[in-house]
N, C-alpha and C. Protein backbone atom coordinates (compact mmCIF):
# COMPACT_ATOMS: atom_id res chain seq x y z
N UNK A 1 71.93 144.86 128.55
CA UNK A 1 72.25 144.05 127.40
C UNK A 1 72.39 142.58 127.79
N UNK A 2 72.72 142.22 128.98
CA UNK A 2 73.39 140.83 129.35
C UNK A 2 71.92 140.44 129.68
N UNK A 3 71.01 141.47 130.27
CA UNK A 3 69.99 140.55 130.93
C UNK A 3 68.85 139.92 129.73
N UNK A 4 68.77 140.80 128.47
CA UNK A 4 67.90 140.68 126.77
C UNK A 4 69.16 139.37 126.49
N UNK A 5 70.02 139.56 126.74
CA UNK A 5 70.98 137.94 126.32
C UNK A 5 70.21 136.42 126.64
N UNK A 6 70.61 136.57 128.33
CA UNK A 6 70.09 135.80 129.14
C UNK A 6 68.30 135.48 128.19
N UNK A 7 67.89 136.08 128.38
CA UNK A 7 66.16 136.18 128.52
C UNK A 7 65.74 135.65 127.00
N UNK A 8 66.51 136.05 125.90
CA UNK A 8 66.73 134.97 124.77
C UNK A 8 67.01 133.77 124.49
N UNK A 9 68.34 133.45 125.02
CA UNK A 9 68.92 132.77 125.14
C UNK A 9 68.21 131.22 125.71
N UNK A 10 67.21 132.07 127.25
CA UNK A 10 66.76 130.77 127.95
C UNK A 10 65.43 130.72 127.45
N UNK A 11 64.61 131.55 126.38
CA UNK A 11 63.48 131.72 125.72
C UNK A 11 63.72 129.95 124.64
N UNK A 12 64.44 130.35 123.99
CA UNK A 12 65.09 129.78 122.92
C UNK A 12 65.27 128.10 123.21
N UNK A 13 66.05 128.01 124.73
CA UNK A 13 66.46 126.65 125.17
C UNK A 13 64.85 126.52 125.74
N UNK A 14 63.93 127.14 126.00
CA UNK A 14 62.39 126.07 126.09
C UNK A 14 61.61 126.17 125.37
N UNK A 15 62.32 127.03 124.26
CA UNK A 15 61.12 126.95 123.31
C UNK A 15 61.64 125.35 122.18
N UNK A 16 62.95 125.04 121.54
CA UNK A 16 63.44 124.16 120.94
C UNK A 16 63.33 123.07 121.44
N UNK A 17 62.36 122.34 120.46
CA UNK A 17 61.97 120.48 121.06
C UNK A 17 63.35 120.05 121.31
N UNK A 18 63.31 118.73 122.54
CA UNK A 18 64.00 117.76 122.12
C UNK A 18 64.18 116.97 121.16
N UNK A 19 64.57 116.62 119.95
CA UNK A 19 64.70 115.55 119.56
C UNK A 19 65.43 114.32 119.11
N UNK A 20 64.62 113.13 120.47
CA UNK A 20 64.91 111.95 120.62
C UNK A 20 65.27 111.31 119.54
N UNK A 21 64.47 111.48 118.54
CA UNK A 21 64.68 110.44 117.69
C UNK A 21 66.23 110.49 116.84
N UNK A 22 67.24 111.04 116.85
CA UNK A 22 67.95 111.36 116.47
C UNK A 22 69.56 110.82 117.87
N UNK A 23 68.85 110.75 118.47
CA UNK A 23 70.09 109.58 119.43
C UNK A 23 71.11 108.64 119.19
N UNK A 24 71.90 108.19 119.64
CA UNK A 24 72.35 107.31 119.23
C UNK A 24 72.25 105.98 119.84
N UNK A 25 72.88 105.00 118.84
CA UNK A 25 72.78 103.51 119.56
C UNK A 25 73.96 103.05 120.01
N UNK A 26 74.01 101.88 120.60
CA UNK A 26 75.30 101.90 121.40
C UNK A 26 75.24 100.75 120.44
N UNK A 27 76.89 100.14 120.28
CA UNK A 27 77.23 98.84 119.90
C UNK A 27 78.84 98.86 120.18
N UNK A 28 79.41 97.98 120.26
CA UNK A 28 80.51 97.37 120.17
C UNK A 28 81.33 96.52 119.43
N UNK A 29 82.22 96.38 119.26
CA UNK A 29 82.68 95.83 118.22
C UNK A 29 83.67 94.73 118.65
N UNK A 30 83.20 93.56 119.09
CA UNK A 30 83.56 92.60 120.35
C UNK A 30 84.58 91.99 119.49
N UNK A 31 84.87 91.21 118.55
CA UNK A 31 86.18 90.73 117.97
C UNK A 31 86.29 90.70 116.81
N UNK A 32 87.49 91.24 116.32
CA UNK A 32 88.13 90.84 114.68
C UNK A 32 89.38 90.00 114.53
N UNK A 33 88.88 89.13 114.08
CA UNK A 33 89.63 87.94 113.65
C UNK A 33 90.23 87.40 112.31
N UNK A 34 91.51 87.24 112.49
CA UNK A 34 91.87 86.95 110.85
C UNK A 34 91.85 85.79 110.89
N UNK A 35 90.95 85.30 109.80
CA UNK A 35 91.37 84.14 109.24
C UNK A 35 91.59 83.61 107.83
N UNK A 36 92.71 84.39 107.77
CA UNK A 36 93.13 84.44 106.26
C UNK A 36 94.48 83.08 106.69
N UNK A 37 93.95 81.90 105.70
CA UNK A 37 95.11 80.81 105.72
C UNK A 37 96.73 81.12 105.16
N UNK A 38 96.93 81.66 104.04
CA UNK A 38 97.92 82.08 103.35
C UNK A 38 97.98 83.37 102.69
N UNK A 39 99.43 83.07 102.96
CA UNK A 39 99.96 84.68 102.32
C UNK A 39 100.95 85.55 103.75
N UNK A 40 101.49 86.47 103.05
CA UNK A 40 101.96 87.22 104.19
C UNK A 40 101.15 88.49 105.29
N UNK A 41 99.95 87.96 105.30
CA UNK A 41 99.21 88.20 106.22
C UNK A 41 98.43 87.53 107.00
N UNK A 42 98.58 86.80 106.68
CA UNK A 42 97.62 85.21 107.26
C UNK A 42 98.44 85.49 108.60
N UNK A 43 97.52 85.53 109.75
CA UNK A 43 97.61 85.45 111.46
C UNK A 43 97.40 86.86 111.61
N UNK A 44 97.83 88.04 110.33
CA UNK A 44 98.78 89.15 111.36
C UNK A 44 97.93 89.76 112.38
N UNK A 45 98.18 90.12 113.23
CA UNK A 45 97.60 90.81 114.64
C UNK A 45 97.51 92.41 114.26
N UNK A 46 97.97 92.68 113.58
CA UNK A 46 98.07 94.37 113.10
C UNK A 46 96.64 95.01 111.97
N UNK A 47 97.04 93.64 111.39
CA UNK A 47 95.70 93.76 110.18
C UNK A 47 94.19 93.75 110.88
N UNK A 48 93.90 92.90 112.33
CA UNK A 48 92.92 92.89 112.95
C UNK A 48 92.73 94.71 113.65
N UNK A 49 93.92 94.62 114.12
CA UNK A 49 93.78 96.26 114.87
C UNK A 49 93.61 97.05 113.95
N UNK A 50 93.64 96.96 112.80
CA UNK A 50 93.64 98.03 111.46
C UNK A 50 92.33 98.11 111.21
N UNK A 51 91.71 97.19 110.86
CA UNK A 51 90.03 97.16 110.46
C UNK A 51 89.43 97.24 111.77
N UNK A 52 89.35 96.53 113.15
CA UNK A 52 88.45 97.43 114.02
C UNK A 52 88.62 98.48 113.93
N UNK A 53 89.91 99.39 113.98
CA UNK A 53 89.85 100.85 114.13
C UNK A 53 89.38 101.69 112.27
N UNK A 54 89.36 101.07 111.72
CA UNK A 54 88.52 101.46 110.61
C UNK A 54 86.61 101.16 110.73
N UNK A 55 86.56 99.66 111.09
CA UNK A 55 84.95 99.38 111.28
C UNK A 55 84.31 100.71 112.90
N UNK A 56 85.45 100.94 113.46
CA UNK A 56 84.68 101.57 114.38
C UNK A 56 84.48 102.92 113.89
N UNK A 57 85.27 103.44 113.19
CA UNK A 57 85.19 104.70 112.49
C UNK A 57 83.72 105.02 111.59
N UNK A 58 83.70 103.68 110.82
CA UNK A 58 82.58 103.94 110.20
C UNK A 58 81.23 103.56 111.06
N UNK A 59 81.47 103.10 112.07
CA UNK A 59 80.42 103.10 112.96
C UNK A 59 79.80 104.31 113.47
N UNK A 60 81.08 105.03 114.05
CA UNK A 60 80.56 106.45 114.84
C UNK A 60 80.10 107.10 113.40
N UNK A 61 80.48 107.14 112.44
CA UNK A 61 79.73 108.15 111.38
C UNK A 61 78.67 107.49 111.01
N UNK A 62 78.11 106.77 111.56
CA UNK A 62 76.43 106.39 111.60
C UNK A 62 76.09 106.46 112.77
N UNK A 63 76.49 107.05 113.26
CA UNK A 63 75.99 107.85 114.35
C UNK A 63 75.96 106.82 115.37
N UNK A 64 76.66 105.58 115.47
CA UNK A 64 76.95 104.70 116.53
C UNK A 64 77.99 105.03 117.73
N UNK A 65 77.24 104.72 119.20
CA UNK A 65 78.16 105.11 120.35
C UNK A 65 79.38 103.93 120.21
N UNK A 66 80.44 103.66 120.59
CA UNK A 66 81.38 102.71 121.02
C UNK A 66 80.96 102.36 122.72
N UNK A 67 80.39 101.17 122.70
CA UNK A 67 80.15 101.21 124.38
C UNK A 67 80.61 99.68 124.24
N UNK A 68 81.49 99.02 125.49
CA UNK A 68 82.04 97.80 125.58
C UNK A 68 80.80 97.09 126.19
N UNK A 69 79.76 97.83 127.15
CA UNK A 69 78.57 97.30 127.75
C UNK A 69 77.27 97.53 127.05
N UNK A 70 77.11 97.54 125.51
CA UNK A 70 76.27 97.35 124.49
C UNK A 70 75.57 96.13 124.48
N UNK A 71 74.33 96.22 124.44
CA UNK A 71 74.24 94.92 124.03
C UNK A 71 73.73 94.70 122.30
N UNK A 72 74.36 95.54 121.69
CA UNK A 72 74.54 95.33 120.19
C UNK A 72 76.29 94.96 120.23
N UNK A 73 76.44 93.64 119.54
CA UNK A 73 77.51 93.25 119.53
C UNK A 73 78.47 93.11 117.75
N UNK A 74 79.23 93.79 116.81
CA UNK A 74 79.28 93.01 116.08
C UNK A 74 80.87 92.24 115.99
N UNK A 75 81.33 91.30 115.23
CA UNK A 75 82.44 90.52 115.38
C UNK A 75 82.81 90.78 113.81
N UNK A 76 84.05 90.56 112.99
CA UNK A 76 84.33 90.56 112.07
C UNK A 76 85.54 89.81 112.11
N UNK A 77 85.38 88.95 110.32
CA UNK A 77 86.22 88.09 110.41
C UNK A 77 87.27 88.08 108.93
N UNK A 78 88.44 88.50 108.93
CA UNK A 78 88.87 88.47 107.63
C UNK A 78 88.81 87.58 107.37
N UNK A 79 88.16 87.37 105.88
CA UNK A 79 88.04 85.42 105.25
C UNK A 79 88.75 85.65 104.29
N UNK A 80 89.26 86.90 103.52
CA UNK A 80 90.04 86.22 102.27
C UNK A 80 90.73 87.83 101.75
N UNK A 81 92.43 87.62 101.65
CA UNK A 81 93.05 88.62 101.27
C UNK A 81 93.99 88.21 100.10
N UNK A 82 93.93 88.83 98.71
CA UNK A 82 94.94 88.52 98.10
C UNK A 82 95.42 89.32 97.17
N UNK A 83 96.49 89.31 96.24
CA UNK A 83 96.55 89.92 95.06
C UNK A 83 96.31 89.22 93.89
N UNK A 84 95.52 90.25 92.67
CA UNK A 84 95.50 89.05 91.88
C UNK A 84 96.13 90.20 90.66
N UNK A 85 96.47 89.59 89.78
CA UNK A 85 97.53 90.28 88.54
C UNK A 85 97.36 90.20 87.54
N UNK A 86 97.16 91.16 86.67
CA UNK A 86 96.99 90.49 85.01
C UNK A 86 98.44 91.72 84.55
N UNK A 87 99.03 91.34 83.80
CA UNK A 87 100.12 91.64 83.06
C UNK A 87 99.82 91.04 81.61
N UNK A 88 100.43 92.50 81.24
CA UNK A 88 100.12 92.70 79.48
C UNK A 88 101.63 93.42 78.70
N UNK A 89 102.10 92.70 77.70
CA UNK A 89 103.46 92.93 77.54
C UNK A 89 103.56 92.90 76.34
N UNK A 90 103.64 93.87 75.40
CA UNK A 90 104.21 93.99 74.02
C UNK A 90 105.13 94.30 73.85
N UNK A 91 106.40 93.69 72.73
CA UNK A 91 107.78 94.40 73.05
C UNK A 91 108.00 94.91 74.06
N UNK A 92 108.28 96.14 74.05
CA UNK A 92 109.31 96.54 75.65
C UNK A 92 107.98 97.15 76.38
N UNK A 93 106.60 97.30 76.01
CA UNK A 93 105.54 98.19 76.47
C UNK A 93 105.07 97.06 77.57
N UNK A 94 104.84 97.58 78.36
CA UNK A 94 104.80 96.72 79.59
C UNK A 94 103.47 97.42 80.83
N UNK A 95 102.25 96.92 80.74
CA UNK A 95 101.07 97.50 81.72
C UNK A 95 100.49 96.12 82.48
N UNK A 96 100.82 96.61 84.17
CA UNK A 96 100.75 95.85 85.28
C UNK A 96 99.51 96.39 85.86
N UNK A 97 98.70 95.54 86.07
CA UNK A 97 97.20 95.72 86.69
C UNK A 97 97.29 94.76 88.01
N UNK A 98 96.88 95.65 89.35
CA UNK A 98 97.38 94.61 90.53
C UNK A 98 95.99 94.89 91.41
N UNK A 99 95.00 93.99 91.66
CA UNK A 99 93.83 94.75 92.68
C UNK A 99 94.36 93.45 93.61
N UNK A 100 93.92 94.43 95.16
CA UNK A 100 94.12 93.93 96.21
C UNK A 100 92.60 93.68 96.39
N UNK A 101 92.01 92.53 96.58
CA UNK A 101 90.71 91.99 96.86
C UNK A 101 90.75 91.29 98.48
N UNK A 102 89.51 91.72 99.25
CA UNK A 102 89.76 91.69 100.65
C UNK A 102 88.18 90.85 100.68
N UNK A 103 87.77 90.37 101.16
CA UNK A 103 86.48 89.68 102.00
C UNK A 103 85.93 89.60 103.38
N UNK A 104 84.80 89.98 103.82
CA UNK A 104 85.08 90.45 105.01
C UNK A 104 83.61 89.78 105.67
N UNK A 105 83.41 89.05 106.44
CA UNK A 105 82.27 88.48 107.19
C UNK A 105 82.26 89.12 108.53
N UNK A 106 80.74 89.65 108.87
CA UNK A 106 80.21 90.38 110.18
C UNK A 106 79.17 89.44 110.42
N UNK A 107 79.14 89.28 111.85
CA UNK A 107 77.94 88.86 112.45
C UNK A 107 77.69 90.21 113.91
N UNK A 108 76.23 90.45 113.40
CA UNK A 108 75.75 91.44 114.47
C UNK A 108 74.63 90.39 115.61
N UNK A 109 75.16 90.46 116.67
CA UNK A 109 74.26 90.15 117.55
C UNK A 109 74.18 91.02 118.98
N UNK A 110 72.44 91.02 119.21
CA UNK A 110 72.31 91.49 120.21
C UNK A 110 71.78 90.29 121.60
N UNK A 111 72.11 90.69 122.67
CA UNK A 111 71.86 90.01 123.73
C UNK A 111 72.71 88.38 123.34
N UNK A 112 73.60 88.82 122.77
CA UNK A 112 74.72 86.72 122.45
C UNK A 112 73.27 86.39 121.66
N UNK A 113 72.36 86.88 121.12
CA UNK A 113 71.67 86.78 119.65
C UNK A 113 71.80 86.44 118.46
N UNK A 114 72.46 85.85 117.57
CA UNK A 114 72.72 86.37 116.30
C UNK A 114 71.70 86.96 115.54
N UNK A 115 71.69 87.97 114.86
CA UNK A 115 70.57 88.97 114.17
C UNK A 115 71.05 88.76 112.77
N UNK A 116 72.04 89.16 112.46
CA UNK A 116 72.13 89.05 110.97
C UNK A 116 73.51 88.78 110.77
N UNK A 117 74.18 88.05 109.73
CA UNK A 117 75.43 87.83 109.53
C UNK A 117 75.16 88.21 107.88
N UNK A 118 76.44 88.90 107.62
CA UNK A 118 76.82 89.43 106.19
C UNK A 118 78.52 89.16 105.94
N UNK A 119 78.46 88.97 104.66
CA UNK A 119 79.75 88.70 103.46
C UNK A 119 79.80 89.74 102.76
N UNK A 120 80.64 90.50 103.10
CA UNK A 120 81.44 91.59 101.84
C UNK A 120 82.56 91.36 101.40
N UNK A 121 82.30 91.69 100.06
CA UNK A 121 84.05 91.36 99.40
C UNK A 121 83.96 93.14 98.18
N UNK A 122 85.43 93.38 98.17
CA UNK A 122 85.66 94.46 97.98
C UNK A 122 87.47 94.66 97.18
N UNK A 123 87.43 95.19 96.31
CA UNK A 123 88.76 95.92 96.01
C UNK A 123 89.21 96.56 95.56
N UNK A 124 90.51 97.21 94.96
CA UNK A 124 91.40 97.96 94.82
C UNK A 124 92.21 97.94 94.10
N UNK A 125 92.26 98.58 93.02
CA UNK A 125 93.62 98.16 91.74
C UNK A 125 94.39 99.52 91.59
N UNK A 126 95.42 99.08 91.02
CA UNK A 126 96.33 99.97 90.76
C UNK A 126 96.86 99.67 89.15
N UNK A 127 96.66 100.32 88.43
CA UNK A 127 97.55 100.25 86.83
C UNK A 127 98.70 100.86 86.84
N UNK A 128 99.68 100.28 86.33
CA UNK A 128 100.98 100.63 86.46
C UNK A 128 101.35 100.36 84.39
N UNK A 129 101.90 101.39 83.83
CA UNK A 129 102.58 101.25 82.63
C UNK A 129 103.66 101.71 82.68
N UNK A 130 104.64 100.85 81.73
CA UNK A 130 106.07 101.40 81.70
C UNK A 130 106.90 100.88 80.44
N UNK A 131 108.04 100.96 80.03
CA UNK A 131 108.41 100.16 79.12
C UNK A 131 109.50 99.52 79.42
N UNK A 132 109.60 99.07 80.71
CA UNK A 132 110.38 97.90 81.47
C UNK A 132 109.56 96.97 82.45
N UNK A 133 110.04 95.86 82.23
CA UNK A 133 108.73 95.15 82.97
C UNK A 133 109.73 94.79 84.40
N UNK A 134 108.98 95.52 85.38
CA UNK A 134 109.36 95.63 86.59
C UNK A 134 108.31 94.94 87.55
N UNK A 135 109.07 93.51 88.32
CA UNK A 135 107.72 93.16 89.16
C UNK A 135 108.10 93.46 90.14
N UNK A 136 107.21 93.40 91.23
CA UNK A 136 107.06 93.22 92.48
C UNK A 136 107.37 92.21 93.35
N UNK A 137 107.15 91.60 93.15
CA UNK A 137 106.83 88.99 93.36
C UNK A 137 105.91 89.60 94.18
N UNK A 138 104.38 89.83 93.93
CA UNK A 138 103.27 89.69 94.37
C UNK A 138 102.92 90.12 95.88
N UNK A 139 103.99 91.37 96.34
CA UNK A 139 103.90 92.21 97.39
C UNK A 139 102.75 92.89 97.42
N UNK A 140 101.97 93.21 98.52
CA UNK A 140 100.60 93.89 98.56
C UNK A 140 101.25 95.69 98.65
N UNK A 141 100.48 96.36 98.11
CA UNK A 141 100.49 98.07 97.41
C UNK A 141 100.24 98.56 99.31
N UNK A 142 100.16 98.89 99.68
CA UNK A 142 100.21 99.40 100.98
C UNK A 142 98.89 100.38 100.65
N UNK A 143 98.65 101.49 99.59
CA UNK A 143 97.92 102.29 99.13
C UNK A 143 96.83 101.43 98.75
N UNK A 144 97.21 100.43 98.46
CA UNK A 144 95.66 99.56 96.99
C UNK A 144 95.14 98.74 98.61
N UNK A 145 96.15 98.13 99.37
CA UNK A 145 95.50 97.48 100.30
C UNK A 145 94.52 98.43 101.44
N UNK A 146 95.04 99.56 101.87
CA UNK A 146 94.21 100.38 102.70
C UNK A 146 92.87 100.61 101.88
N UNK A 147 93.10 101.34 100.75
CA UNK A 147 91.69 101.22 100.16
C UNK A 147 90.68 100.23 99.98
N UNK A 148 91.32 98.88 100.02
CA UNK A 148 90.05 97.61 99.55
C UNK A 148 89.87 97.70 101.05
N UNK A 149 90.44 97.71 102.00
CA UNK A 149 89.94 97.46 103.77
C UNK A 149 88.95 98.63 104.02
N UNK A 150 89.10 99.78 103.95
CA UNK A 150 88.12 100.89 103.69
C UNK A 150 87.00 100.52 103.02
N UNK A 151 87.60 99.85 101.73
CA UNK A 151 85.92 100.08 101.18
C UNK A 151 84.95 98.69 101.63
N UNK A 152 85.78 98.14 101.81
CA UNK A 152 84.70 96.96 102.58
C UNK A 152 84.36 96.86 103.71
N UNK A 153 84.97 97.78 105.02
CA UNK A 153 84.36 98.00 106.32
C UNK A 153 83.43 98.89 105.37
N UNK A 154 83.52 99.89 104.74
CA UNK A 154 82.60 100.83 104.48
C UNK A 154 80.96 99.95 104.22
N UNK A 155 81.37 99.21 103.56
CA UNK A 155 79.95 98.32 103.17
C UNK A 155 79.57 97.09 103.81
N UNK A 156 80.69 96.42 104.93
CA UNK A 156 79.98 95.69 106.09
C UNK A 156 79.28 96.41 106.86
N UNK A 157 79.56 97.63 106.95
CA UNK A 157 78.80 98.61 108.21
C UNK A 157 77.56 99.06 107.49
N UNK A 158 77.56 99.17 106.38
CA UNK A 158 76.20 99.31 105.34
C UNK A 158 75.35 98.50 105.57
N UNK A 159 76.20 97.25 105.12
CA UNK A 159 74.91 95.97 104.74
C UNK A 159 74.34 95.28 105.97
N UNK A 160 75.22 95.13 107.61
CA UNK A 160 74.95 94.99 108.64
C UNK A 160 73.54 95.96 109.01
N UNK A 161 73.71 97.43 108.83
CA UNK A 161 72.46 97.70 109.46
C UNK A 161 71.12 97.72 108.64
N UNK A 162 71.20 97.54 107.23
CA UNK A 162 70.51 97.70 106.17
C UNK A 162 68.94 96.97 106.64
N UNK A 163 67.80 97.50 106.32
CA UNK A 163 67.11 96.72 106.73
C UNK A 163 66.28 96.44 105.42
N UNK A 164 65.91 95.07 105.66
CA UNK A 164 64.84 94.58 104.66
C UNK A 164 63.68 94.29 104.41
């Protein structure tokens, strides 16, 4: 029985092509930089570690290696984080609309190349109704903000490899 195993088994591994074309590419993801001027995130060092480890995520699910010795390089730069608000108030009926809007600039280069540079902007709302008007003072949703950072690495990593 073990030896009809064997004798399948290694039938099977020379009979099944390689296929190459289905490999992966290496790239890296050399710096993310905030440069958001104002607000209570403007500098933060956490928000950078947050989106590489999101942009690299959506990297490997395009089937990208993480290699520091790539010579596909890309950089990302937060350009613009904010909340913006519309509030609607009848008598005591009270509906708070809050999207967290994020902007996000990539430049991919290979060999210190630049190849392509892209602008995504992206966001996230939350509706809130109640019949007390309860604010916030323009605190970011922790929930609304993860989602606009998601969905716009999701579509820098899109529009970066997109070809035209």
């Amino acid at each position: 029985m073990n030896k009809i195993f064997l004798f399948v088994m290694s039938a099977l591994l020379c009979v099944s092509p390689h296929n190459n074309s289905q490999q992966t590419q290496e790239i890296w993801v050399d710096a993310v930089t905030n440069k958001i001027q104002i607000g209570s995130l403007a500098g933060n060092r956490n928000l950078e570690f947050g989106v590489r480890n999101i942009v690299e995520e959506f990297l490997q699910e395009k089937n990208y290696d993480l290699n520091p010795e790539a010579k596909n390089k890309l950089s990302v730069e937060l350009v613009y984080l904010d909340v913006l608000k519309t509030k609607s108030n009848v008598s005591v009926f009270h509906k708070n609309e809050e999207s967290v809007v994020i902007r996000l600039k990539g430049t991919l280069k290979t060999d210190n190349k630049k190849i392509k540079e892209v602008i995504v902007e992206e966001e996230s709302s939350e509706i809130s109704m109640s019949t007390l008007i309860v604010d916030n003072g323009g605190k970011f949703n922790q929930t609304s903000l993860s989602n606009a950072l998601k969905k716009a690495s999701d579509k820098l990593v899109t529009k970066i490899f997109e070809t035209k």
